[in-house]
mmCIF file of C-alpha atoms and ligand atoms in Angstrom:
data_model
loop_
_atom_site.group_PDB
_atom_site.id
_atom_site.type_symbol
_atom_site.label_atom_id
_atom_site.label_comp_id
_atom_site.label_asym_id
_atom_site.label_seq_id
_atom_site.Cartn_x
_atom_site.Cartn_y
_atom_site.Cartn_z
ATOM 1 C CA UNK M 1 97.609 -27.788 -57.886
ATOM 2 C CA UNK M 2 96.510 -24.746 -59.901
ATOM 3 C CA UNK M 3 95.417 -22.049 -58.069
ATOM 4 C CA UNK M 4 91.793 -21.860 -59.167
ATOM 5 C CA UNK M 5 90.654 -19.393 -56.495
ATOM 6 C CA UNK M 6 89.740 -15.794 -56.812
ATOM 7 C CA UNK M 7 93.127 -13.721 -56.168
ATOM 8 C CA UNK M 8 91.991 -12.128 -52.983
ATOM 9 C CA UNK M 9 90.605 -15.677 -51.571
ATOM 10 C CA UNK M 10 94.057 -17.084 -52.167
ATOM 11 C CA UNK M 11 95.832 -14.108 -50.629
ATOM 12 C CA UNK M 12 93.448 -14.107 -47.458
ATOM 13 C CA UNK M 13 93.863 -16.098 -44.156
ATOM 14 C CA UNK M 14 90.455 -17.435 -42.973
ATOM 15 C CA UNK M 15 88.687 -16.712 -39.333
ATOM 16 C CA UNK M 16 90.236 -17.872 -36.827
ATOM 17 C CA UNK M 17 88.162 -18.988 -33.699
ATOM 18 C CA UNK M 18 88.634 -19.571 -30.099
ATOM 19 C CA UNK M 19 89.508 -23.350 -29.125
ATOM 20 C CA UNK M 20 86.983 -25.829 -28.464
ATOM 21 C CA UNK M 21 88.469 -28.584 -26.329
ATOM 22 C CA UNK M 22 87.672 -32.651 -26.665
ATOM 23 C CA UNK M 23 86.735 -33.795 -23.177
ATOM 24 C CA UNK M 24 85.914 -32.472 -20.000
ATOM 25 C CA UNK M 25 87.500 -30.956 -17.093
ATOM 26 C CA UNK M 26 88.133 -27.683 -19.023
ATOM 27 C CA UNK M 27 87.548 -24.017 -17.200
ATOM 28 C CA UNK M 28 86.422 -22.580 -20.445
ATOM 29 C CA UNK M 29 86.403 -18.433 -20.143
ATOM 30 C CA UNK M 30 87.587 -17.748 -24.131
ATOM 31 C CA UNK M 31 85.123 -17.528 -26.123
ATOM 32 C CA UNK M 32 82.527 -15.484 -24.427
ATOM 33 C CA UNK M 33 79.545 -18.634 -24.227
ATOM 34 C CA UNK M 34 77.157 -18.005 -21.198
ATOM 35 C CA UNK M 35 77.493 -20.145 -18.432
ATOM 36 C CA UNK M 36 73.819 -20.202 -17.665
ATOM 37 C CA UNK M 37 71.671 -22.556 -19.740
ATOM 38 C CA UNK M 38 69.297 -20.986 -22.251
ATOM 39 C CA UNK M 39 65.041 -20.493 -21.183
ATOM 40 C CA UNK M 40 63.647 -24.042 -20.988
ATOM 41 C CA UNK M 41 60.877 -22.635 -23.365
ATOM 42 C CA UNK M 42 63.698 -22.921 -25.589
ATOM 43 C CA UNK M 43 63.671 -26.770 -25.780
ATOM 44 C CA UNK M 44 60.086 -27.199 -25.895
ATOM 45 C CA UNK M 45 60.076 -25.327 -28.547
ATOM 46 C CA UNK M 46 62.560 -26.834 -30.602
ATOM 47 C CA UNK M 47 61.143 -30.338 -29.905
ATOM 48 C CA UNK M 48 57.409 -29.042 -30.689
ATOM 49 C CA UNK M 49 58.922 -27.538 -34.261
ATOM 50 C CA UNK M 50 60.704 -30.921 -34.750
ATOM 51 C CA UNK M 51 57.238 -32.181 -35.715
ATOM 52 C CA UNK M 52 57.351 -30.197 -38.848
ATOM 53 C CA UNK M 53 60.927 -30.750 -40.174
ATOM 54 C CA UNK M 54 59.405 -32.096 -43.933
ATOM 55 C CA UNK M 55 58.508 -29.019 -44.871
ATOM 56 C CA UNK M 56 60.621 -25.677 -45.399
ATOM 57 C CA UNK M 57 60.789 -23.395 -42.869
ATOM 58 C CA UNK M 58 59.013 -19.623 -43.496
ATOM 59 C CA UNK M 59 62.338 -18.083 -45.697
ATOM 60 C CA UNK M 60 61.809 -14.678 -43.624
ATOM 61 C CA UNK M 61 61.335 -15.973 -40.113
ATOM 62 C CA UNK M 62 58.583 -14.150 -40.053
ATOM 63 C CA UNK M 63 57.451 -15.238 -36.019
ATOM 64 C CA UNK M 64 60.501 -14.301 -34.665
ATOM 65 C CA UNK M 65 60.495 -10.617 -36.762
ATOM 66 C CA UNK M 66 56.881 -10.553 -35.161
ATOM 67 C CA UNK M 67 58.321 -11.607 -31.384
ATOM 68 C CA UNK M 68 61.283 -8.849 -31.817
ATOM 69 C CA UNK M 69 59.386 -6.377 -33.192
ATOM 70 C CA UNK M 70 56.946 -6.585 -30.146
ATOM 71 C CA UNK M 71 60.248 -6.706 -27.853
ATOM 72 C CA UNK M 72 61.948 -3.357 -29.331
ATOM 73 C CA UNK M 73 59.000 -1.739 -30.539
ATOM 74 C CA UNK M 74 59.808 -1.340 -33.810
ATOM 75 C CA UNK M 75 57.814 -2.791 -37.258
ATOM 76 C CA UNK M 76 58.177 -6.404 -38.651
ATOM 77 C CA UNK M 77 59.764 -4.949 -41.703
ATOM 78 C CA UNK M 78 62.710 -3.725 -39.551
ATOM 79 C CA UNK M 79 64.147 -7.227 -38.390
ATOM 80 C CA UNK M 80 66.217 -9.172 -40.317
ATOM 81 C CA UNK M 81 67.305 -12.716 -39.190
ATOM 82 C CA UNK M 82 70.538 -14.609 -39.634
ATOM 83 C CA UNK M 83 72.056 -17.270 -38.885
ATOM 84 C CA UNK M 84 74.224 -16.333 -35.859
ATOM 85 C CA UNK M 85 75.175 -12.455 -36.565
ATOM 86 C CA UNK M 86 78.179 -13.823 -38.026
ATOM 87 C CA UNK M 87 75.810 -13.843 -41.297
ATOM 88 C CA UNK M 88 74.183 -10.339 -40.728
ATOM 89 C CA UNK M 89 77.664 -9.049 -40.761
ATOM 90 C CA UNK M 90 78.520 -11.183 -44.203
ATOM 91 C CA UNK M 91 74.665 -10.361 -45.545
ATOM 92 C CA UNK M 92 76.006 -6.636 -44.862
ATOM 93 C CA UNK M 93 79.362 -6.307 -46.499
ATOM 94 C CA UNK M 94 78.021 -8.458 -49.339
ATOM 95 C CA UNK M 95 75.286 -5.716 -50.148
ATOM 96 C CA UNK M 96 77.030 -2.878 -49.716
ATOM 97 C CA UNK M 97 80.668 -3.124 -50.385
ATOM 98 C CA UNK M 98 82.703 -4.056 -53.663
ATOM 99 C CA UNK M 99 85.513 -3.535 -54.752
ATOM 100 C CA UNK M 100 85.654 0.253 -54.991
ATOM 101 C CA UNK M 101 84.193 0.485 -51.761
ATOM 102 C CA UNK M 102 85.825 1.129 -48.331
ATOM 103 C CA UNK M 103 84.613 -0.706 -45.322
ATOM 104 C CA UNK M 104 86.173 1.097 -41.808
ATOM 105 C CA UNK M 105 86.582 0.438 -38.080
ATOM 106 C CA UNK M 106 88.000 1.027 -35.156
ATOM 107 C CA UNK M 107 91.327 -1.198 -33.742
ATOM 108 C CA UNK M 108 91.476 -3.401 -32.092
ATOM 109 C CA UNK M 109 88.013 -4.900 -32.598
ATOM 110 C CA UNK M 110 86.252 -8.356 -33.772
ATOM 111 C CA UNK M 111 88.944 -10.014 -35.991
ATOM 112 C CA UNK M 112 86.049 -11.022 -38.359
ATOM 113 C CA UNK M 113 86.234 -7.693 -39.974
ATOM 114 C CA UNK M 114 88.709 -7.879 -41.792
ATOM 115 C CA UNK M 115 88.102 -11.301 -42.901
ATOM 116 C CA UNK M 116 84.509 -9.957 -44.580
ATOM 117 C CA UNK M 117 86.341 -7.041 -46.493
ATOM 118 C CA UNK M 118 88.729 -9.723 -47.622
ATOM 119 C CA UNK M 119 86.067 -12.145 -49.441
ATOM 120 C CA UNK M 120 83.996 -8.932 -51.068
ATOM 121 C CA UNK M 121 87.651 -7.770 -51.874
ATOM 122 C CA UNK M 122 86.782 -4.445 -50.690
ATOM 123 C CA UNK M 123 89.140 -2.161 -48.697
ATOM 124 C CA UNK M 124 89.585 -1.910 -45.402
ATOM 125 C CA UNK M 125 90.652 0.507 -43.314
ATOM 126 C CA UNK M 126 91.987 0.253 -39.292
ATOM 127 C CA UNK M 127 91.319 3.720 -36.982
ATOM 128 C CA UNK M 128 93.199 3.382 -33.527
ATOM 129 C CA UNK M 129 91.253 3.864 -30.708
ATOM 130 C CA UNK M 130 91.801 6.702 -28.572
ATOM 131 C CA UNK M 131 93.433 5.355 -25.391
ATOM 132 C CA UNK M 132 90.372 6.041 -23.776
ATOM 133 C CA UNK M 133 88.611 3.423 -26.075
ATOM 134 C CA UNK M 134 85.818 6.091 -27.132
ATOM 135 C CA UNK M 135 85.241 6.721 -30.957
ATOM 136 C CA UNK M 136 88.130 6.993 -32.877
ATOM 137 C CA UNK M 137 87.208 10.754 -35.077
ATOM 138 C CA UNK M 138 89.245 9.243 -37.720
ATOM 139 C CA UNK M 139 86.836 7.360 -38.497
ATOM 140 C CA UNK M 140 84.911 9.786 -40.320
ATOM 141 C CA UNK M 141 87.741 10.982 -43.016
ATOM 142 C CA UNK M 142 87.953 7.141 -44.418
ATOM 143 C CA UNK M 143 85.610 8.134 -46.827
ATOM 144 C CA UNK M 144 83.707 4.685 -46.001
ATOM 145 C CA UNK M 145 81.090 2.956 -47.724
ATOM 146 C CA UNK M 146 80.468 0.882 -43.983
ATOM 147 C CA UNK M 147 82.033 1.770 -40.514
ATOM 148 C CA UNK M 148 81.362 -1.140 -38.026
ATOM 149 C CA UNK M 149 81.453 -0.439 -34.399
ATOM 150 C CA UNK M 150 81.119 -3.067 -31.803
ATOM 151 C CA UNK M 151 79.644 -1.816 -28.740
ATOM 152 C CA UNK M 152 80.385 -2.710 -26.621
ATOM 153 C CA UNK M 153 83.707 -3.587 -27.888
ATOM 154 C CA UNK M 154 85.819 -6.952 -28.225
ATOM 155 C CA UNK M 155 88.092 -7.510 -26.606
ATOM 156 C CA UNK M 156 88.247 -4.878 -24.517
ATOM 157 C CA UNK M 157 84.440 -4.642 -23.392
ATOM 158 C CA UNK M 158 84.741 -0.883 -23.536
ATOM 159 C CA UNK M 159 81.396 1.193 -24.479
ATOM 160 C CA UNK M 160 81.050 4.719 -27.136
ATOM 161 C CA UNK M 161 78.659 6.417 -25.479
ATOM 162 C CA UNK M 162 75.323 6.616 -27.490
ATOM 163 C CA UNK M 163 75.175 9.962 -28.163
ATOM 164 C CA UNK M 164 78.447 9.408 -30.175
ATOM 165 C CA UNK M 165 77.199 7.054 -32.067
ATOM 166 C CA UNK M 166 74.156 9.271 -32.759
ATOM 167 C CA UNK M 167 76.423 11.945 -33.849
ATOM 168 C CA UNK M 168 78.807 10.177 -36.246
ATOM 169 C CA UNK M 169 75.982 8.124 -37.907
ATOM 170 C CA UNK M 170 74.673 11.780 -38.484
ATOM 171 C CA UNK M 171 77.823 12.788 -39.995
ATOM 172 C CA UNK M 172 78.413 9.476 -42.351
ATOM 173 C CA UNK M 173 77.749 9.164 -45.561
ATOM 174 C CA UNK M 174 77.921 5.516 -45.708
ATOM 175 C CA UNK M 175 76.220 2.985 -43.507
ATOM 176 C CA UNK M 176 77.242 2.500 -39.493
ATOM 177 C CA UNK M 177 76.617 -0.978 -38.380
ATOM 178 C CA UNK M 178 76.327 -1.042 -34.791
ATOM 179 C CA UNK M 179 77.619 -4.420 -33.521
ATOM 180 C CA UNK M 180 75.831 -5.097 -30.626
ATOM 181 C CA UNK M 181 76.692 -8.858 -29.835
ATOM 182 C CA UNK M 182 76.885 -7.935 -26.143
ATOM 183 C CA UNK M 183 74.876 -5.179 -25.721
ATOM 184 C CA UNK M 184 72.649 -6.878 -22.779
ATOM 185 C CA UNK M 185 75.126 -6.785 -20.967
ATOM 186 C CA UNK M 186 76.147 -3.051 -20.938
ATOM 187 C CA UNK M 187 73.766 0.236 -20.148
ATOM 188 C CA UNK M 188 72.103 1.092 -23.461
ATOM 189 C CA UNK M 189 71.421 -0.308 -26.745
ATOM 190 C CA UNK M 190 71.569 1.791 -30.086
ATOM 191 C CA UNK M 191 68.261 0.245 -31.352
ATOM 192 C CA UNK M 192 65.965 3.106 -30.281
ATOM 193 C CA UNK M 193 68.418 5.785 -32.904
ATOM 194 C CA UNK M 194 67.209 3.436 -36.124
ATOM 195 C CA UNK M 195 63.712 5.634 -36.320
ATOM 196 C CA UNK M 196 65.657 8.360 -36.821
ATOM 197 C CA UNK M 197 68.651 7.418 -38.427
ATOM 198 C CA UNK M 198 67.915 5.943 -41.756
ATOM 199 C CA UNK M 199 71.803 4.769 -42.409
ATOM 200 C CA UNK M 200 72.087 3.045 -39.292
ATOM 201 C CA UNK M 201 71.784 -0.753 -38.777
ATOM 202 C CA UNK M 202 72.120 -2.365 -35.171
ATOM 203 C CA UNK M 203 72.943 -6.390 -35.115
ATOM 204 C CA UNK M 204 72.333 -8.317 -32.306
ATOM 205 C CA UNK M 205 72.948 -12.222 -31.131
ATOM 206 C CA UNK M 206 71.245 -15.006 -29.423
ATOM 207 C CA UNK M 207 74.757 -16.297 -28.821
ATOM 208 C CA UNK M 208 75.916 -15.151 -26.153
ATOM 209 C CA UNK M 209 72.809 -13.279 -23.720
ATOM 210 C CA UNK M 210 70.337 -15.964 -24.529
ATOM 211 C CA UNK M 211 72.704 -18.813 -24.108
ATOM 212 C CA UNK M 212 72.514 -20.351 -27.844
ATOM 213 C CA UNK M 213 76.011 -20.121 -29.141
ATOM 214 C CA UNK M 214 75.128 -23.698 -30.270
ATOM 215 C CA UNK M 215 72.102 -22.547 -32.214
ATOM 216 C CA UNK M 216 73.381 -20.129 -34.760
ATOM 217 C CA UNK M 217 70.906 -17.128 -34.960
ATOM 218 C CA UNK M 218 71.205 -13.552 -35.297
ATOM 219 C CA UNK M 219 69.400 -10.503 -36.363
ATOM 220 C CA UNK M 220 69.290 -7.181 -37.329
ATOM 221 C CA UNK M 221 66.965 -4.088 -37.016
ATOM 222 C CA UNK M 222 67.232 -0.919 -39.031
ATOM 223 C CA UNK M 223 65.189 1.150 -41.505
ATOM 224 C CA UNK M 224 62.391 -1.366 -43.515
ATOM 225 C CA UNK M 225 64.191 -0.456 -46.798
ATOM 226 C CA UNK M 226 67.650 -1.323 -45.607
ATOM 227 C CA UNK M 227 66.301 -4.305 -44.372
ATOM 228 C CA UNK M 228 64.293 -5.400 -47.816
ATOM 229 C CA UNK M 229 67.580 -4.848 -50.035
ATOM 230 C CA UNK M 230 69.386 -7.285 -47.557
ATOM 231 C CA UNK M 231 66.730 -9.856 -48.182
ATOM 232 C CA UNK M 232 67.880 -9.791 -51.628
ATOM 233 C CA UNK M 233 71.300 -11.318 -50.640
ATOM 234 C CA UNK M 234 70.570 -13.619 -47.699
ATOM 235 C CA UNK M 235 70.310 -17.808 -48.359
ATOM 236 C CA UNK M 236 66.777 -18.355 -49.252
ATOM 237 C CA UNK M 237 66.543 -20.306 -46.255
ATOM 238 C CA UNK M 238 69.194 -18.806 -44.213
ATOM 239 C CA UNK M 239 67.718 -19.497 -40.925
ATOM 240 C CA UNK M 240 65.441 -22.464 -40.012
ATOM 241 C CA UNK M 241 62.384 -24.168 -38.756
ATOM 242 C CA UNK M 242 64.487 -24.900 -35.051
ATOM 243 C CA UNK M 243 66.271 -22.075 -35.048
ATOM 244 C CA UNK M 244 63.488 -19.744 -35.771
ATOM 245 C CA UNK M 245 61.356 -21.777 -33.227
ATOM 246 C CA UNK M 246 64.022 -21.593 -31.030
ATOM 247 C CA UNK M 247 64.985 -17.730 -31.051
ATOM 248 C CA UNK M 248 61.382 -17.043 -30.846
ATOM 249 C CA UNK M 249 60.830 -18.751 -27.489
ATOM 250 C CA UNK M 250 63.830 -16.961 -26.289
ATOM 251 C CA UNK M 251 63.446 -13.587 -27.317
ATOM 252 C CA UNK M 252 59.804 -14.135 -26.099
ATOM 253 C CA UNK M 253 61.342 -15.028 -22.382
ATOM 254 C CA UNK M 254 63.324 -11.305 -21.558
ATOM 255 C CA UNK M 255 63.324 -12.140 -18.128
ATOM 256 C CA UNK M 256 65.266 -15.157 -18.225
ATOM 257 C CA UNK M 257 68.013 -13.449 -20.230
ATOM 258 C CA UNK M 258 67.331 -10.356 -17.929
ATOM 259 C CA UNK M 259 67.960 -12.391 -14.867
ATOM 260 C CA UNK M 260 71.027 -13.826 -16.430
ATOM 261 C CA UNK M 261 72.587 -10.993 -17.544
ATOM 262 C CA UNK M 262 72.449 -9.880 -13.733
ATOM 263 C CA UNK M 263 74.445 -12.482 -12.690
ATOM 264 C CA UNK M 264 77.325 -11.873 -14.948
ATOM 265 C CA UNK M 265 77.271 -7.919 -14.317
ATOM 266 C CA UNK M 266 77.216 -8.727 -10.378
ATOM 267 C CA UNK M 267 80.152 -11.913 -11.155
ATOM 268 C CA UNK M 268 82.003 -9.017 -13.671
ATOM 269 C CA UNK M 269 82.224 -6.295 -10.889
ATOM 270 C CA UNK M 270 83.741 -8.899 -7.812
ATOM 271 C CA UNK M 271 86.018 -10.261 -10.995
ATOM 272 C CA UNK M 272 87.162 -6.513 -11.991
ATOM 273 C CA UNK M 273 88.286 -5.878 -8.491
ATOM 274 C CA UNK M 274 89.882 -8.989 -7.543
ATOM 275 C CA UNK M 275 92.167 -9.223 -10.547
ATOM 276 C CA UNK M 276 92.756 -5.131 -9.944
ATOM 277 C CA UNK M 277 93.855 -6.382 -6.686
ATOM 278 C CA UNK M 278 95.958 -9.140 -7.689
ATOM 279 C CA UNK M 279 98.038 -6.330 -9.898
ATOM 280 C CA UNK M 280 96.048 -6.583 -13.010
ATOM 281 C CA UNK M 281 95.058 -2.847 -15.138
ATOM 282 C CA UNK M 282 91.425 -3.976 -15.815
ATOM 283 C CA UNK M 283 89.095 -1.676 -18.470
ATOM 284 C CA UNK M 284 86.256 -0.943 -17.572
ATOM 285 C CA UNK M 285 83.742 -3.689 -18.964
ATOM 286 C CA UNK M 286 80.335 -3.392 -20.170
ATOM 287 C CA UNK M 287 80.409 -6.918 -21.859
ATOM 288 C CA UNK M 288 80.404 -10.571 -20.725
ATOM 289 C CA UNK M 289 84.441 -10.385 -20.627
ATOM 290 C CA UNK M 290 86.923 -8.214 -18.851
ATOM 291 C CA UNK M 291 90.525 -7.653 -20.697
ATOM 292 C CA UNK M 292 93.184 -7.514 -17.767
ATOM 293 C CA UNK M 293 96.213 -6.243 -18.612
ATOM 294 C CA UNK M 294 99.640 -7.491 -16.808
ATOM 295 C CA UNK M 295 102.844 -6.056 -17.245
ATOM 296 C CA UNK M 296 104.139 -6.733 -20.787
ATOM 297 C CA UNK M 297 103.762 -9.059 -23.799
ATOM 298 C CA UNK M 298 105.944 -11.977 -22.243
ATOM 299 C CA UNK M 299 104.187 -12.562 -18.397
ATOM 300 C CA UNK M 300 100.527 -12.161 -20.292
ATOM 301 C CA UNK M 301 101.210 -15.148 -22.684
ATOM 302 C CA UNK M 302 103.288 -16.819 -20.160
ATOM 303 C CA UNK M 303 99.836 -16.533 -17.713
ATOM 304 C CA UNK M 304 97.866 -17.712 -20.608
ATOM 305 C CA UNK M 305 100.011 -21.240 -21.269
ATOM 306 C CA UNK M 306 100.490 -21.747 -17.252
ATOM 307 C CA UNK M 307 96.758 -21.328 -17.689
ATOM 308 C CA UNK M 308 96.129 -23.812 -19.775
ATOM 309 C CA UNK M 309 98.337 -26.538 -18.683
ATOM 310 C CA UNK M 310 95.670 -26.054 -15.330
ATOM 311 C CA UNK M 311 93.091 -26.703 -17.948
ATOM 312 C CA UNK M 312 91.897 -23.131 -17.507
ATOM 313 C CA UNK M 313 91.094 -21.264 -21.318
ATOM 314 C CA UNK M 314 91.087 -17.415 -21.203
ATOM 315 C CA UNK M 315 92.091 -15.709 -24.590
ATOM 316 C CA UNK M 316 95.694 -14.259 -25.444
ATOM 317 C CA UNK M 317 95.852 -12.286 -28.888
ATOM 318 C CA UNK M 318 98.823 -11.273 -30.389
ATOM 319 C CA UNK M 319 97.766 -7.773 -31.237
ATOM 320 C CA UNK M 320 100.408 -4.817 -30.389
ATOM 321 C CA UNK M 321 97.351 -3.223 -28.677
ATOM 322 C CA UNK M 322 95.973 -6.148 -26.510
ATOM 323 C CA UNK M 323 99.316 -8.451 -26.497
ATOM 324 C CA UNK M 324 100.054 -7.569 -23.024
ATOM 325 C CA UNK M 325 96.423 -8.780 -21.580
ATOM 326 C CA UNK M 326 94.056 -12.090 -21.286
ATOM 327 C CA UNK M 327 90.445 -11.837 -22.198
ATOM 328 C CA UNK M 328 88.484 -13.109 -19.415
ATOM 329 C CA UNK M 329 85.064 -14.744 -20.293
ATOM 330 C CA UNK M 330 82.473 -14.054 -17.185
ATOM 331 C CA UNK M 331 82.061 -17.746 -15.850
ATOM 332 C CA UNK M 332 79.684 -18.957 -12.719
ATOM 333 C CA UNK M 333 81.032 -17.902 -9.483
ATOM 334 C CA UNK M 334 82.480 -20.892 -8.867
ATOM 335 C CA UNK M 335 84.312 -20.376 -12.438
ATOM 336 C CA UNK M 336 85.660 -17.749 -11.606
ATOM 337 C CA UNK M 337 86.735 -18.731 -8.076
ATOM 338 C CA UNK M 338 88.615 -21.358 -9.850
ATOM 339 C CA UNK M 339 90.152 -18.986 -11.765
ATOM 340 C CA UNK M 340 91.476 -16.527 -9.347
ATOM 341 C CA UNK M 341 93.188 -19.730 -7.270
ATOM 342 C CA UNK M 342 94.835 -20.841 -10.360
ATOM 343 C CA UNK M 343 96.299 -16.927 -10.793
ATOM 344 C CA UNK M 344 97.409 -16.520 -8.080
ATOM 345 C CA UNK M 345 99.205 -19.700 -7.723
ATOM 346 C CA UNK M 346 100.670 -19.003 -11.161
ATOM 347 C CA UNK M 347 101.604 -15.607 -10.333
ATOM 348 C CA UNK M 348 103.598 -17.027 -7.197
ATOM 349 C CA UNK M 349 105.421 -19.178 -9.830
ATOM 350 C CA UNK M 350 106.622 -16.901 -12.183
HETATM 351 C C1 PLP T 401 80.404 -13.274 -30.770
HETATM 352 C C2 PLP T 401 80.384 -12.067 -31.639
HETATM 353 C C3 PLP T 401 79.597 -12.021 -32.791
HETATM 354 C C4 PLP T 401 79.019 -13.260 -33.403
HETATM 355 O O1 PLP T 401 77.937 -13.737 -32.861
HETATM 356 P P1 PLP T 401 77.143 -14.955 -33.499
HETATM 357 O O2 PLP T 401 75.746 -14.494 -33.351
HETATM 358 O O3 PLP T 401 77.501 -16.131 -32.667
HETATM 359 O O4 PLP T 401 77.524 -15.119 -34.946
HETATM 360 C C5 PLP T 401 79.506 -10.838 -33.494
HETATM 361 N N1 PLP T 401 80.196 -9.749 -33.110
HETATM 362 C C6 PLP T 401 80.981 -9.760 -32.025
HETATM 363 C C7 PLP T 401 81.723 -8.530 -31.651
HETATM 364 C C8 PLP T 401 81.118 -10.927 -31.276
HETATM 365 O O5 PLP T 401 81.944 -10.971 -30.231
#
């Protein structure tokens, strides 16, 4: 058939996301989901909104920007809401970069990246990482329209420190997007710098601290007029009446995501040792995930499929940084039990 697609859209490979499996008996630690169920304010919300579902939803969201704005003292106007912060990031690149423009960021990182600054047919430009996983100073002679930094970092759960990120947002002339998907889990959150730093924008998700991978929704806070020229390019209804009832109750309910979080910090720690134990390199992890290394490329994908065939899913990537380790989502205990006898049983093997 004739290629009818724009010549960057044909060139392009698409996302590619972690497996989902049909049917149960899986151990699934790859995609970062929480193993703990959302706040059951959640539910009651959603069925309470399900009374209404004739009528649009508000186009702005405008309870939850109320409910977050309370939560990170900051104004209304400074919240923006997606759907999932899959579409904060696309609302982002799609207002700021064309085809002139340069979008940067550090590597490795979130393999959606590159993916955005494919469909706005923008540039994109990779910075190493220092070895030491802190900000990469390269960064700042790209020249960039946007630099996204996820921080803490996937997949190697690694954190810049803050005042870093304070620094180089100074020092930018474009836009720094602070990625901050699993920021609950780690020390501190970059939310507090967007006062002062008028070029900054933090995004955050319900996905995976609040529990509601399943429920797609996302948001952002930075300066109010940042925030009103994204409205301009969001899907009029781009989040809605559920989701926004939904988010609500659980932004609304910090200690249940509080307590949560906790658990996976406390279940992250006795997981970082063991594996470091067992032989394993393990970075530091300020995330819901710990990358262990192993010894090279081969025994880390060989881990991975022996894995698997014990229906146990961790995350290989074949990256020349990262394609010597597993990505380890933080389970239950018990997930994570199960885990560690499968490992070591498999390491016995090989
Ligand atoms: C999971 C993840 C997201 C996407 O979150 P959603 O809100 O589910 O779209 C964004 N950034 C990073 C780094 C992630 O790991």
């Amino acid at each position: 058939m004739k290629d009818y697609f724009r010549p960057n859209i044909s060139r392009m490979k698409g996302y590619t996301p972690g497996m989902q499996p049909r049917g149960g008996g899986w151990t699934k630690l790859n995609t970062n989901e929480n193993p703990y169920p959302p706040s059951p304010a959640v539910k009651a919300a959603i069925i309470e909104a399900a009374e209404d579902l004739r009528k649009y939803p508000d186009p702005a969201g405008n309870v939850f920007r109320k409910a977050a704005a309370e939560v990170f003292g900051v104004k209304l106007e400074q919240v923006l809401c997606g759907n999932g912060s899959d579409d904060i990031l696309t609302l982002i690149t799609r207002a700021f970069c064309g085809p002139d423009d340069v979008m940067a960021y550090p590597c490795p990182t979130y393999s959606l990246y590159p993916v955005l600054a494919r469909i706005q047919d923008c540039k994109s430009v990779e910075v190493d990482f220092p070895d030491d996983y802190g900000l990469p100073m390269g960064l700042l002679e790209t020249n960039a329209k946007v630099v996204i930094l996820a921080n803490p970092n996937a997949p190697t759960g690694t954190v810049i420190p803050l005042g870093d990120v304070a620094a180089f947002t100074s020092s930018l002339d474009g836009i720094v997007v602070v990625d901050e998907a699993y920021v609950d889990f780690a020390d501190e959150s970059a939310v507090r710098l967007v006062e002062r730093h008028h070029n900054l924008i933090v995004s955050r998700s319900l996905s995976k601290s609040y529990s509601l991978a399943g429920l797609r929704f996302g948001f952002a806070v930075a300066d109010a007029k940042l925030i009103d020229g994204l409205m301009k390019v969001k899907d009029s209804y781009n989040v809605d009446r559920l989701s926004i009832a939904a988010a609500t109750a659980a932004i609304r309910d910090q200690a249940w995501m509080q307590a949560n979080a906790g658990r996976i910090r406390r279940t992250r720690a006795a997981l970082t040792a063991r594996l470091r134990r067992m032989g394993f390199s393990v970075l530091p992890s300020q995330a819901n995930f710990v990358l262990a290394r192993s010894e090279d490329a081969k025994s880390a994908r060989a881990i991975f499929r022996a894995l698997k065939k014990r229906k146990i899913l961790v995350r290989y990537f074949d990256h020349r940084r990262v394609d010597d380790c597993l990505r380890i989502t933080i389970g239950t205990d018990e997930e994570v039990d199960r885990l560690v006898a499968a490992l070591k049983d498999v390491l016995s093997g090989l």
